[in-house]
Amino acid sequence: MDKTKIAVFVSGGGTNLQALIDAEKSGIIKSGSICLVISNNKDAYALKRAENAGIATAVVLKKDCGGQAGFESKLLETLNEAGIDMIVLAGFMSILSESFVKKYPERIINVHPSLIPSFCGEGYYGLHVHEAALAYGVKVTGATVHFVNEIPDGGRIILQKAVAIRKDDTPETLQKRVMQQCEWKILPRACELVARRIAASL
Ligand code: GAR
């Protein structure tokens, strides 16, 4: 069976990308192969992680493409050239339009650092999510991997994992624990689940 060709979209540090790269090496991801990393930030450390792993990279900047439509057509062109079957959003800080996501139905997944439907949707990204969870006073939080549809953070849930909030948590300590105990575990597992289903249809 052919492997699912995966592109990972990133914007920043790329610790989730690293978890995916490590999972492919260790065999947790076996039905797919990470072939391309696309960043919308030329300074993203994630690009370095991809280069270190020998994975092709591309930088696509909205400001060079004259806006969202041009940005997305450049993304599509780059994905088509590489024959990509599946997209993983791993800390990708840009919302994709309905017309883009409809081109990859149930073939785009995203990791979000909360238990959806809490603390999600537009404006909830990165550290802000953990600030909001602490401000609300919830006692558990976690991470969610879901399919991407036209509603930000609104697609069908694939996997979730929870952690307890501690009295002395700051947004930073909470973010670190959610990443280590939740995101880096469920993102590779969800990636394999979806890649296996796509590979069976190739
Ligand atoms: C991660 O916590 C990811 O869940 C979050 O940004 C961080 C990226 O870290 N994504 C979102 O908030 C998307 N709404 P990374 O670059 O080290 O993987």
PDB file of C-alpha atoms and ligand atoms in Angstrom:
ATOM      1  CA  MET A   1       0.000   0.000   0.000  1.00  0.00           C
ATOM      2  CA  ASP A   2       1.333   3.469  -0.904  1.00  0.00           C
ATOM      3  CA  LYS A   3       1.963   5.827   1.987  1.00  0.00           C
ATOM      4  CA  THR A   4      -0.110   8.967   2.433  1.00  0.00           C
ATOM      5  CA  LYS A   5       1.968  11.997   1.487  1.00  0.00           C
ATOM      6  CA  ILE A   6       1.715  14.484   4.332  1.00  0.00           C
ATOM      7  CA  ALA A   7       2.407  18.231   4.395  1.00  0.00           C
ATOM      8  CA  VAL A   8       2.741  19.944   7.770  1.00  0.00           C
ATOM      9  CA  PHE A   9       1.820  23.657   8.031  1.00  0.00           C
ATOM     10  CA  VAL A  10       3.713  25.584  10.719  1.00  0.00           C
ATOM     11  CA  SER A  11       4.253  29.150  11.935  1.00  0.00           C
ATOM     12  CA  GLY A  12       6.542  28.982  14.957  1.00  0.00           C
ATOM     13  CA  GLY A  13       8.667  26.774  17.157  1.00  0.00           C
ATOM     14  CA  GLY A  14       7.522  23.508  15.665  1.00  0.00           C
ATOM     15  CA  THR A  15       7.517  21.251  18.721  1.00  0.00           C
ATOM     16  CA  ASN A  16       4.443  19.490  17.327  1.00  0.00           C
ATOM     17  CA  LEU A  17       6.218  19.076  14.001  1.00  0.00           C
ATOM     18  CA  GLN A  18       9.107  17.525  15.942  1.00  0.00           C
ATOM     19  CA  ALA A  19       6.698  15.103  17.620  1.00  0.00           C
ATOM     20  CA  LEU A  20       5.444  14.083  14.161  1.00  0.00           C
ATOM     21  CA  ILE A  21       8.975  13.640  12.794  1.00  0.00           C
ATOM     22  CA  ASP A  22       9.937  11.527  15.837  1.00  0.00           C
ATOM     23  CA  ALA A  23       6.747   9.484  15.507  1.00  0.00           C
ATOM     24  CA  GLU A  24       7.495   8.663  11.896  1.00  0.00           C
ATOM     25  CA  LYS A  25      11.009   7.581  12.886  1.00  0.00           C
ATOM     26  CA  SER A  26       9.751   5.390  15.732  1.00  0.00           C
ATOM     27  CA  GLY A  27       6.993   3.807  13.627  1.00  0.00           C
ATOM     28  CA  ILE A  28       3.977   5.365  15.394  1.00  0.00           C
ATOM     29  CA  ILE A  29       3.266   6.987  12.028  1.00  0.00           C
ATOM     30  CA  LYS A  30       3.639   4.194   9.497  1.00  0.00           C
ATOM     31  CA  SER A  31       0.888   4.801   6.947  1.00  0.00           C
ATOM     32  CA  GLY A  32       2.118   8.244   5.988  1.00  0.00           C
ATOM     33  CA  SER A  33       5.291  10.078   5.183  1.00  0.00           C
ATOM     34  CA  ILE A  34       6.027  13.726   5.976  1.00  0.00           C
ATOM     35  CA  CYS A  35       7.148  15.053   2.596  1.00  0.00           C
ATOM     36  CA  LEU A  36       6.824  18.799   2.956  1.00  0.00           C
ATOM     37  CA  VAL A  37       6.761  21.502   5.647  1.00  0.00           C
ATOM     38  CA  ILE A  38       5.155  24.826   4.713  1.00  0.00           C
ATOM     39  CA  SER A  39       5.579  27.921   6.877  1.00  0.00           C
ATOM     40  CA  ASN A  40       3.864  31.308   6.670  1.00  0.00           C
ATOM     41  CA  ASN A  41       6.754  32.769   8.708  1.00  0.00           C
ATOM     42  CA  LYS A  42      10.244  32.733   7.238  1.00  0.00           C
ATOM     43  CA  ASP A  43      11.847  32.853  10.718  1.00  0.00           C
ATOM     44  CA  ALA A  44       9.935  29.880  12.139  1.00  0.00           C
ATOM     45  CA  TYR A  45      12.276  27.517  14.000  1.00  0.00           C
ATOM     46  CA  ALA A  46      10.067  24.723  12.662  1.00  0.00           C
ATOM     47  CA  LEU A  47      11.782  25.204   9.275  1.00  0.00           C
ATOM     48  CA  LYS A  48      15.130  24.354  10.885  1.00  0.00           C
ATOM     49  CA  ARG A  49      13.619  21.211  12.425  1.00  0.00           C
ATOM     50  CA  ALA A  50      12.389  20.135   8.976  1.00  0.00           C
ATOM     51  CA  GLU A  51      15.780  20.796   7.374  1.00  0.00           C
ATOM     52  CA  ASN A  52      17.515  18.812  10.143  1.00  0.00           C
ATOM     53  CA  ALA A  53      15.229  15.892   9.348  1.00  0.00           C
ATOM     54  CA  GLY A  54      15.852  16.196   5.597  1.00  0.00           C
ATOM     55  CA  ILE A  55      12.280  17.248   4.803  1.00  0.00           C
ATOM     56  CA  ALA A  56      11.575  19.706   1.959  1.00  0.00           C
ATOM     57  CA  THR A  57      10.396  23.136   3.079  1.00  0.00           C
ATOM     58  CA  ALA A  58       8.534  26.037   1.535  1.00  0.00           C
ATOM     59  CA  VAL A  59       7.824  29.522   2.849  1.00  0.00           C
ATOM     60  CA  VAL A  60       4.612  31.157   1.621  1.00  0.00           C
ATOM     61  CA  LEU A  61       3.970  34.686   2.862  1.00  0.00           C
ATOM     62  CA  LYS A  62       0.543  36.287   2.607  1.00  0.00           C
ATOM     63  CA  LYS A  63       2.102  39.725   2.022  1.00  0.00           C
ATOM     64  CA  ASP A  64       3.968  38.433  -1.058  1.00  0.00           C
ATOM     65  CA  CYS A  65       0.786  36.942  -2.531  1.00  0.00           C
ATOM     66  CA  GLY A  66      -1.440  40.040  -2.384  1.00  0.00           C
ATOM     67  CA  GLY A  67      -3.845  38.693   0.252  1.00  0.00           C
ATOM     68  CA  GLN A  68      -5.718  35.545   1.309  1.00  0.00           C
ATOM     69  CA  ALA A  69      -6.813  34.347  -2.164  1.00  0.00           C
ATOM     70  CA  GLY A  70      -3.298  34.637  -3.598  1.00  0.00           C
ATOM     71  CA  PHE A  71      -1.827  33.052  -0.446  1.00  0.00           C
ATOM     72  CA  GLU A  72      -4.122  30.048  -0.727  1.00  0.00           C
ATOM     73  CA  SER A  73      -3.571  29.581  -4.457  1.00  0.00           C
ATOM     74  CA  LYS A  74       0.195  29.558  -3.834  1.00  0.00           C
ATOM     75  CA  LEU A  75      -0.328  26.984  -1.054  1.00  0.00           C
ATOM     76  CA  LEU A  76      -2.436  24.810  -3.386  1.00  0.00           C
ATOM     77  CA  GLU A  77       0.136  25.065  -6.167  1.00  0.00           C
ATOM     78  CA  THR A  78       2.915  24.006  -3.744  1.00  0.00           C
ATOM     79  CA  LEU A  79       0.832  21.100  -2.413  1.00  0.00           C
ATOM     80  CA  ASN A  80      -0.118  19.907  -5.925  1.00  0.00           C
ATOM     81  CA  GLU A  81       3.483  20.013  -7.136  1.00  0.00           C
ATOM     82  CA  ALA A  82       4.469  17.738  -4.238  1.00  0.00           C
ATOM     83  CA  GLY A  83       1.463  15.399  -4.727  1.00  0.00           C
ATOM     84  CA  ILE A  84       0.273  15.923  -1.133  1.00  0.00           C
ATOM     85  CA  ASP A  85      -2.684  13.808   0.101  1.00  0.00           C
ATOM     86  CA  MET A  86      -3.094  15.124   3.663  1.00  0.00           C
ATOM     87  CA  ILE A  87      -2.326  18.307   5.615  1.00  0.00           C
ATOM     88  CA  VAL A  88      -1.487  18.609   9.309  1.00  0.00           C
ATOM     89  CA  LEU A  89      -1.814  22.061  10.888  1.00  0.00           C
ATOM     90  CA  ALA A  90       0.753  22.044  13.685  1.00  0.00           C
ATOM     91  CA  GLY A  91       0.853  25.496  15.246  1.00  0.00           C
ATOM     92  CA  PHE A  92      -0.246  27.138  11.981  1.00  0.00           C
ATOM     93  CA  MET A  93      -1.484  30.603  12.935  1.00  0.00           C
ATOM     94  CA  SER A  94      -3.578  31.460   9.910  1.00  0.00           C
ATOM     95  CA  ILE A  95      -7.209  30.587   9.205  1.00  0.00           C
ATOM     96  CA  LEU A  96      -7.875  28.819   5.904  1.00  0.00           C
ATOM     97  CA  SER A  97     -10.951  29.730   3.863  1.00  0.00           C
ATOM     98  CA  GLU A  98     -13.922  27.500   3.148  1.00  0.00           C
ATOM     99  CA  SER A  99     -12.894  27.145  -0.505  1.00  0.00           C
ATOM    100  CA  PHE A 100      -9.432  25.930   0.550  1.00  0.00           C
ATOM    101  CA  VAL A 101     -10.585  23.404   3.157  1.00  0.00           C
ATOM    102  CA  LYS A 102     -13.234  22.008   0.781  1.00  0.00           C
ATOM    103  CA  LYS A 103     -10.405  20.886  -1.510  1.00  0.00           C
ATOM    104  CA  TYR A 104      -9.208  18.460   1.225  1.00  0.00           C
ATOM    105  CA  PRO A 105     -12.375  17.120   2.867  1.00  0.00           C
ATOM    106  CA  GLU A 106     -11.462  15.123   6.031  1.00  0.00           C
ATOM    107  CA  ARG A 107      -7.852  15.363   4.893  1.00  0.00           C
ATOM    108  CA  ILE A 108      -6.780  18.350   7.002  1.00  0.00           C
ATOM    109  CA  ILE A 109      -6.272  17.930  10.747  1.00  0.00           C
ATOM    110  CA  ASN A 110      -5.374  20.507  13.396  1.00  0.00           C
ATOM    111  CA  VAL A 111      -4.080  20.366  16.962  1.00  0.00           C
ATOM    112  CA  HIS A 112      -5.666  22.855  19.358  1.00  0.00           C
ATOM    113  CA  PRO A 113      -4.448  23.393  22.939  1.00  0.00           C
ATOM    114  CA  SER A 114      -7.782  23.065  24.774  1.00  0.00           C
ATOM    115  CA  LEU A 115     -10.652  20.629  25.161  1.00  0.00           C
ATOM    116  CA  ILE A 116     -12.897  21.812  22.316  1.00  0.00           C
ATOM    117  CA  PRO A 117     -15.593  23.275  22.522  1.00  0.00           C
ATOM    118  CA  SER A 118     -13.939  25.265  25.353  1.00  0.00           C
ATOM    119  CA  PHE A 119     -11.517  28.105  24.551  1.00  0.00           C
ATOM    120  CA  CYS A 120     -11.508  27.713  20.782  1.00  0.00           C
ATOM    121  CA  GLY A 121     -12.439  29.580  17.627  1.00  0.00           C
ATOM    122  CA  GLU A 122     -11.142  32.883  16.322  1.00  0.00           C
ATOM    123  CA  GLY A 123      -8.729  34.672  18.688  1.00  0.00           C
ATOM    124  CA  TYR A 124      -7.923  31.518  20.679  1.00  0.00           C
ATOM    125  CA  TYR A 125      -4.410  30.471  19.766  1.00  0.00           C
ATOM    126  CA  GLY A 126      -1.123  29.726  21.499  1.00  0.00           C
ATOM    127  CA  LEU A 127      -0.671  31.131  25.002  1.00  0.00           C
ATOM    128  CA  HIS A 128      -4.015  33.032  24.861  1.00  0.00           C
ATOM    129  CA  VAL A 129      -5.847  29.723  25.128  1.00  0.00           C
ATOM    130  CA  HIS A 130      -4.123  28.891  28.433  1.00  0.00           C
ATOM    131  CA  GLU A 131      -4.603  32.450  29.760  1.00  0.00           C
ATOM    132  CA  ALA A 132      -8.339  32.075  29.061  1.00  0.00           C
ATOM    133  CA  ALA A 133      -8.539  28.657  30.746  1.00  0.00           C
ATOM    134  CA  LEU A 134      -6.810  29.975  33.892  1.00  0.00           C
ATOM    135  CA  ALA A 135      -8.924  33.165  33.935  1.00  0.00           C
ATOM    136  CA  TYR A 136     -12.118  31.103  33.736  1.00  0.00           C
ATOM    137  CA  GLY A 137     -10.944  28.840  36.541  1.00  0.00           C
ATOM    138  CA  VAL A 138     -11.512  25.480  34.876  1.00  0.00           C
ATOM    139  CA  LYS A 139      -9.998  22.537  36.747  1.00  0.00           C
ATOM    140  CA  VAL A 140      -9.075  20.464  33.692  1.00  0.00           C
ATOM    141  CA  THR A 141      -7.898  21.398  30.253  1.00  0.00           C
ATOM    142  CA  GLY A 142      -6.047  19.542  27.506  1.00  0.00           C
ATOM    143  CA  ALA A 143      -5.697  19.286  23.762  1.00  0.00           C
ATOM    144  CA  THR A 144      -7.850  18.280  20.813  1.00  0.00           C
ATOM    145  CA  VAL A 145      -7.023  17.009  17.340  1.00  0.00           C
ATOM    146  CA  HIS A 146      -9.870  17.571  14.908  1.00  0.00           C
ATOM    147  CA  PHE A 147     -10.647  17.661  11.209  1.00  0.00           C
ATOM    148  CA  VAL A 148     -10.546  21.142   9.723  1.00  0.00           C
ATOM    149  CA  ASN A 149     -13.707  22.464   8.103  1.00  0.00           C
ATOM    150  CA  GLU A 150     -14.984  25.981   7.336  1.00  0.00           C
ATOM    151  CA  ILE A 151     -15.637  26.768  11.038  1.00  0.00           C
ATOM    152  CA  PRO A 152     -12.458  27.676  13.011  1.00  0.00           C
ATOM    153  CA  ASP A 153     -11.806  24.729  15.389  1.00  0.00           C
ATOM    154  CA  GLY A 154     -15.253  23.407  14.427  1.00  0.00           C
ATOM    155  CA  GLY A 155     -14.556  20.146  12.574  1.00  0.00           C
ATOM    156  CA  ARG A 156     -15.197  16.623  13.857  1.00  0.00           C
ATOM    157  CA  ILE A 157     -13.060  15.653  16.856  1.00  0.00           C
ATOM    158  CA  ILE A 158     -10.572  12.806  16.328  1.00  0.00           C
ATOM    159  CA  LEU A 159      -8.746  12.576  19.687  1.00  0.00           C
ATOM    160  CA  GLN A 160      -8.644  14.506  22.964  1.00  0.00           C
ATOM    161  CA  LYS A 161      -6.530  14.249  26.090  1.00  0.00           C
ATOM    162  CA  ALA A 162      -6.968  16.061  29.409  1.00  0.00           C
ATOM    163  CA  VAL A 163      -4.643  17.309  32.159  1.00  0.00           C
ATOM    164  CA  ALA A 164      -5.476  18.708  35.607  1.00  0.00           C
ATOM    165  CA  ILE A 165      -4.822  22.383  36.273  1.00  0.00           C
ATOM    166  CA  ARG A 166      -2.604  23.062  39.298  1.00  0.00           C
ATOM    167  CA  LYS A 167      -3.091  25.920  41.775  1.00  0.00           C
ATOM    168  CA  ASP A 168       0.283  27.445  40.918  1.00  0.00           C
ATOM    169  CA  ASP A 169      -0.045  27.145  37.117  1.00  0.00           C
ATOM    170  CA  THR A 170       0.886  30.103  34.926  1.00  0.00           C
ATOM    171  CA  PRO A 171      -0.090  30.215  31.227  1.00  0.00           C
ATOM    172  CA  GLU A 172       3.477  29.131  30.457  1.00  0.00           C
ATOM    173  CA  THR A 173       3.593  26.133  32.826  1.00  0.00           C
ATOM    174  CA  LEU A 174       0.162  25.042  31.653  1.00  0.00           C
ATOM    175  CA  GLN A 175       1.111  25.374  27.988  1.00  0.00           C
ATOM    176  CA  LYS A 176       4.203  23.245  28.554  1.00  0.00           C
ATOM    177  CA  ARG A 177       2.255  20.499  30.355  1.00  0.00           C
ATOM    178  CA  VAL A 178      -0.525  20.453  27.738  1.00  0.00           C
ATOM    179  CA  MET A 179       2.092  20.159  24.988  1.00  0.00           C
ATOM    180  CA  GLN A 180       4.142  17.434  26.668  1.00  0.00           C
ATOM    181  CA  GLN A 181       1.303  15.341  28.044  1.00  0.00           C
ATOM    182  CA  CYS A 182      -1.387  15.913  25.426  1.00  0.00           C
ATOM    183  CA  GLU A 183      -0.444  17.514  22.089  1.00  0.00           C
ATOM    184  CA  TRP A 184       2.774  15.620  21.376  1.00  0.00           C
ATOM    185  CA  LYS A 185       0.970  12.342  22.159  1.00  0.00           C
ATOM    186  CA  ILE A 186      -2.376  12.692  20.392  1.00  0.00           C
ATOM    187  CA  LEU A 187      -1.217  14.548  17.269  1.00  0.00           C
ATOM    188  CA  PRO A 188       0.995  11.681  15.981  1.00  0.00           C
ATOM    189  CA  ARG A 189      -1.688   9.104  16.871  1.00  0.00           C
ATOM    190  CA  ALA A 190      -4.434  11.045  15.097  1.00  0.00           C
ATOM    191  CA  CYS A 191      -2.116  11.611  12.142  1.00  0.00           C
ATOM    192  CA  GLU A 192      -1.596   7.851  11.788  1.00  0.00           C
ATOM    193  CA  LEU A 193      -5.351   7.156  12.065  1.00  0.00           C
ATOM    194  CA  VAL A 194      -6.169   9.574   9.244  1.00  0.00           C
ATOM    195  CA  ALA A 195      -3.135   8.673   7.112  1.00  0.00           C
ATOM    196  CA  ARG A 196      -4.096   4.983   7.320  1.00  0.00           C
ATOM    197  CA  ARG A 197      -7.622   5.704   6.136  1.00  0.00           C
ATOM    198  CA  ILE A 198      -6.365   7.825   3.240  1.00  0.00           C
ATOM    199  CA  ALA A 199      -3.678   5.285   2.284  1.00  0.00           C
ATOM    200  CA  ALA A 200      -6.378   2.608   1.998  1.00  0.00           C
ATOM    201  CA  SER A 201      -8.164   4.771  -0.571  1.00  0.00           C
ATOM    202  CA  LEU A 202      -5.124   5.646  -2.684  1.00  0.00           C
TER     203      LEU A 202
HETATM  204  C1  GAR B   1       0.696  24.597  20.070  1.00  0.00           C
HETATM  205  O1  GAR B   1       0.358  24.658  21.436  1.00  0.00           O
HETATM  206  C2  GAR B   1      -0.547  24.429  19.227  1.00  0.00           C
HETATM  207  O2  GAR B   1      -1.522  23.609  19.812  1.00  0.00           O
HETATM  208  C3  GAR B   1      -1.028  25.849  19.174  1.00  0.00           C
HETATM  209  O3  GAR B   1       0.143  26.627  19.022  1.00  0.00           O
HETATM  210  C4  GAR B   1       1.252  25.934  19.589  1.00  0.00           C
HETATM  211  C5  GAR B   1       2.330  25.773  18.544  1.00  0.00           C
HETATM  212  O4  GAR B   1       3.506  25.226  19.095  1.00  0.00           O
HETATM  213  N1  GAR B   1      -1.960  26.032  18.100  1.00  0.00           N
HETATM  214  C6  GAR B   1      -2.998  26.846  18.170  1.00  0.00           C
HETATM  215  O5  GAR B   1      -3.224  27.561  19.120  1.00  0.00           O
HETATM  216  C7  GAR B   1      -3.903  26.853  16.939  1.00  0.00           C
HETATM  217  N2  GAR B   1      -5.171  27.428  17.234  1.00  0.00           N
HETATM  218  P1  GAR B   1       4.608  24.509  18.191  1.00  0.00           P
HETATM  219  O6  GAR B   1       4.953  25.447  17.045  1.00  0.00           O
HETATM  220  O7  GAR B   1       5.772  24.331  19.132  1.00  0.00           O
HETATM  221  O8  GAR B   1       4.035  23.202  17.699  1.00  0.00           O
END
